[in-house]
CSV table of C-alpha atoms in Angstrom, one decimal:
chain,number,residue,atom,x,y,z
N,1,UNK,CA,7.8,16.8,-10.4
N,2,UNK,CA,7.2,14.1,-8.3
N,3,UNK,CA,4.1,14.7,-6.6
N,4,UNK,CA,2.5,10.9,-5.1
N,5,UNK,CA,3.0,9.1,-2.7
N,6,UNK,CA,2.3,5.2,-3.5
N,7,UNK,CA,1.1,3.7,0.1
N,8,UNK,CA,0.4,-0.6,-0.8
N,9,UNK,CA,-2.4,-1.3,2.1
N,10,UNK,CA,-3.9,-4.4,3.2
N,11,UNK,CA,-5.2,-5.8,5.8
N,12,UNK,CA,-1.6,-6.0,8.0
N,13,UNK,CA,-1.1,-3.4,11.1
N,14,UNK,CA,1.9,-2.2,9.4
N,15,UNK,CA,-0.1,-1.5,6.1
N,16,UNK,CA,-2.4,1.0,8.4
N,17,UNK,CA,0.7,2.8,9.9
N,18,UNK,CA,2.5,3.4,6.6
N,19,UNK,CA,-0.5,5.5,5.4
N,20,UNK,CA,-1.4,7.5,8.2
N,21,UNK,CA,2.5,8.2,7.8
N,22,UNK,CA,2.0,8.8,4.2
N,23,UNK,CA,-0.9,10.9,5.1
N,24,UNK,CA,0.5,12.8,7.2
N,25,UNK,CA,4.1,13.6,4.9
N,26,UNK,CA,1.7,14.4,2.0
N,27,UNK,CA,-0.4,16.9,3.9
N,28,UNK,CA,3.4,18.8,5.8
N,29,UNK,CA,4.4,18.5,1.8
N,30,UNK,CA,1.7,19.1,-0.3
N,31,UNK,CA,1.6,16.0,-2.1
N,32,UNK,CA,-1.1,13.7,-2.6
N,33,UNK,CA,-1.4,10.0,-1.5
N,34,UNK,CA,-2.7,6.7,-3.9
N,35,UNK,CA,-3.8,3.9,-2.0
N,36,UNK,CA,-2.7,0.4,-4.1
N,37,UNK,CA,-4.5,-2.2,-2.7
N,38,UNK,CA,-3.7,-5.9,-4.3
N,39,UNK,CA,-6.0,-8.5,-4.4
N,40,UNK,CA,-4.1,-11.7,-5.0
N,41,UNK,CA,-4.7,-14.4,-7.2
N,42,UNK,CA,-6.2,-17.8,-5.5
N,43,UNK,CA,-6.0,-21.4,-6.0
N,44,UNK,CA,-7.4,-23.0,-9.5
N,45,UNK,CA,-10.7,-24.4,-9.0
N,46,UNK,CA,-11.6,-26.4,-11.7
N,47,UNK,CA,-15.4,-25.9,-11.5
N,48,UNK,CA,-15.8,-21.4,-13.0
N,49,UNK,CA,-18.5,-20.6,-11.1
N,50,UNK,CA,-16.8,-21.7,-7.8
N,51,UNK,CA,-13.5,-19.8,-8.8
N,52,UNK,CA,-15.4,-16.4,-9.9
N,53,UNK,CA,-17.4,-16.4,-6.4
N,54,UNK,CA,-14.2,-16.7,-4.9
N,55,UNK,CA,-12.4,-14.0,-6.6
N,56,UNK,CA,-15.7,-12.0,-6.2
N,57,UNK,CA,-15.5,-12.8,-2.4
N,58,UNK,CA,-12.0,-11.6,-2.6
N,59,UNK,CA,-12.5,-8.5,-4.5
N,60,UNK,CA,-15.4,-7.1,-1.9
N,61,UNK,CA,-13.0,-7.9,1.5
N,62,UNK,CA,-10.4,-6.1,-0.3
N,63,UNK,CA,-13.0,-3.3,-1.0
N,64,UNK,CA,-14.4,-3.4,2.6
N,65,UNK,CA,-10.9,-3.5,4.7
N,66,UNK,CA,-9.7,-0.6,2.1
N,67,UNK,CA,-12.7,1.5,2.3
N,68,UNK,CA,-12.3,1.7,6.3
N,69,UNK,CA,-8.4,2.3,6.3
N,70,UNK,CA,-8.7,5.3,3.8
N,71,UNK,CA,-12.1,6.3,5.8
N,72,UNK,CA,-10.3,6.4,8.9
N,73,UNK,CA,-7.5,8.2,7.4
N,74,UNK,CA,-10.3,11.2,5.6
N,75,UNK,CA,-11.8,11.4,9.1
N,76,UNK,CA,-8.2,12.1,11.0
N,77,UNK,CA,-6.4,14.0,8.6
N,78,UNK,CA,-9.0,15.5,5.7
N,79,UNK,CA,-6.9,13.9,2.7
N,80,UNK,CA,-9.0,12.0,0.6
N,81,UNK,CA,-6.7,9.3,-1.4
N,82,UNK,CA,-7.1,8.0,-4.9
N,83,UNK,CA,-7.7,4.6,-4.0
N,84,UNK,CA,-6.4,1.7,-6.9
N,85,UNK,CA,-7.3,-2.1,-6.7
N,86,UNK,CA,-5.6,-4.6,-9.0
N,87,UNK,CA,-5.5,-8.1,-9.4
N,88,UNK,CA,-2.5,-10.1,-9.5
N,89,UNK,CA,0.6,-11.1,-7.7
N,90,UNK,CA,1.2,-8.6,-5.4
N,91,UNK,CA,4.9,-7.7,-6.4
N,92,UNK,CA,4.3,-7.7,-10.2
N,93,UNK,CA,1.8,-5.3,-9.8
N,94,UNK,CA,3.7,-2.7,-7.9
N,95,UNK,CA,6.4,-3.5,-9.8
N,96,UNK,CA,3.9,-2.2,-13.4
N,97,UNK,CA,2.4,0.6,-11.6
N,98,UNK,CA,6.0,2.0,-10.1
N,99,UNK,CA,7.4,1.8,-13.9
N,100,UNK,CA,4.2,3.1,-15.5
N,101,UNK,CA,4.1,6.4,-13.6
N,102,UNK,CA,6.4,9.7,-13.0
N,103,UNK,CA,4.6,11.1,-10.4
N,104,UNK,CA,6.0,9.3,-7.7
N,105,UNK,CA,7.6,10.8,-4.9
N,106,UNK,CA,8.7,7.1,-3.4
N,107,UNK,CA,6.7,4.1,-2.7
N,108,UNK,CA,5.4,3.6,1.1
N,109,UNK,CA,6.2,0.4,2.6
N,110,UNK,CA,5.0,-0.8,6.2
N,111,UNK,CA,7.3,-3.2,7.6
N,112,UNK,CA,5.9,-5.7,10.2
N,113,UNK,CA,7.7,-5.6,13.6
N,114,UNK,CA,9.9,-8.5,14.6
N,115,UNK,CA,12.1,-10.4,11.9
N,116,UNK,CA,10.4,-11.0,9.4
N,117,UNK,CA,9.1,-7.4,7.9
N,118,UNK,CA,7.0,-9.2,4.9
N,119,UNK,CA,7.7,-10.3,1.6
N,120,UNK,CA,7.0,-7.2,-0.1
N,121,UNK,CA,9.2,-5.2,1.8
N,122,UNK,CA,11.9,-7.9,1.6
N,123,UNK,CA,11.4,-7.7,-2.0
N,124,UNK,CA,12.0,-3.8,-2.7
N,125,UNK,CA,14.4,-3.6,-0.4
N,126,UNK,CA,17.0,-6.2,-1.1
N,127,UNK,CA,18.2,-7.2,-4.5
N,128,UNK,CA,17.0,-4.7,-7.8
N,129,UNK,CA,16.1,-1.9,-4.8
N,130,UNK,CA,19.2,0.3,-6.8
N,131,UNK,CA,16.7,-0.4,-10.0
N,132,UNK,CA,14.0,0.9,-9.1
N,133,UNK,CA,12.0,4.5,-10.5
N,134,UNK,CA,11.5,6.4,-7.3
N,135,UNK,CA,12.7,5.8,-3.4
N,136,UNK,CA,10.9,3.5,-1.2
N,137,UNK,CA,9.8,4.4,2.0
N,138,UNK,CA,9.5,1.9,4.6
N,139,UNK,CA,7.4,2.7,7.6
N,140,UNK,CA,7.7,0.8,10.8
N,141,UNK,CA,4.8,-1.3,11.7
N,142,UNK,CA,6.0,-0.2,15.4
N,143,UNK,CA,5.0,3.8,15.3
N,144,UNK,CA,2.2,5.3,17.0
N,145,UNK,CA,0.0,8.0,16.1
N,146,UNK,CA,2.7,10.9,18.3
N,147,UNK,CA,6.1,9.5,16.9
N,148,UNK,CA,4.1,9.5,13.0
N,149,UNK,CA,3.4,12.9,14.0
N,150,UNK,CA,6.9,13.8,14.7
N,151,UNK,CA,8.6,12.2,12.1
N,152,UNK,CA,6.1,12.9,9.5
């Protein structure tokens, strides 16, 4: 049974408002929460020292801006994620780790307010959502702490 919730965070508002949301279904539910953070493939630099110190550089903001969004989360709510970085373009890796797994209750999407929501969540919610292996979710960027309580 379908047990996860798949929350992608990064360093966006809207990313920090879909997992307290997620954070908060999981604990009324008891489900668990994974916290997917992506960290995306830069430029080619031609010289490999320059291009690892940037990926390196990369990696540890990812690491930082992740460890305080999941610690704020621990501290409000007690839920301790499983937190998973990759590497990659952002939607390719969802799309592996969504089709690689069967514990997913749906996949956790904060859309940015305004008209443009991001491209991730124009991705998996247009064209090929009806393909997809579990619901997604889509948080607005918009809530505050009281209406994520109430809707939670």
């Amino acid at each position: 049974m379908p047990q996860t919730y798949l929350v992608i965070v990064n360093e966006r508002d809207e990313a920090k408002v879909s997992l307290r949301f997620a954070a908060k279904r999981a604990l009324k539910t008891d489900r668990s929460v994974d916290v997917l953070a992506i960290v995306e493939p830069q430029e080619f630099v031609s010289w490999g020292g320059v291009q690892a110190a940037i990926e390196e550089e990369d990696m540890l903001r990812v690491e930082a801006a992740i460890a305080a969004t999941v610690g704020e989360i621990v501290e409000s709510s007690g839920l301790k994620p499983n937190i998973i970085i990759r590497q990659g373009d952002p939607i390719k890796v969802i799309k592996e780790i969504i089709h690689e797994r069967d514990d997913l209750a749906s996949l956790v999407l904060g859309a940015a307010p305004g008209k443009n929501p991001g491209p991730i969540v124009k991705h998996f919610t247009g064209e090929g959502a009806g393909d997809l292996p579990c619901p997604v979710l889509l948080v607005p960027g918009g809530l505050d702490d009281e209406r994520i309580e109430l809707l939670a």
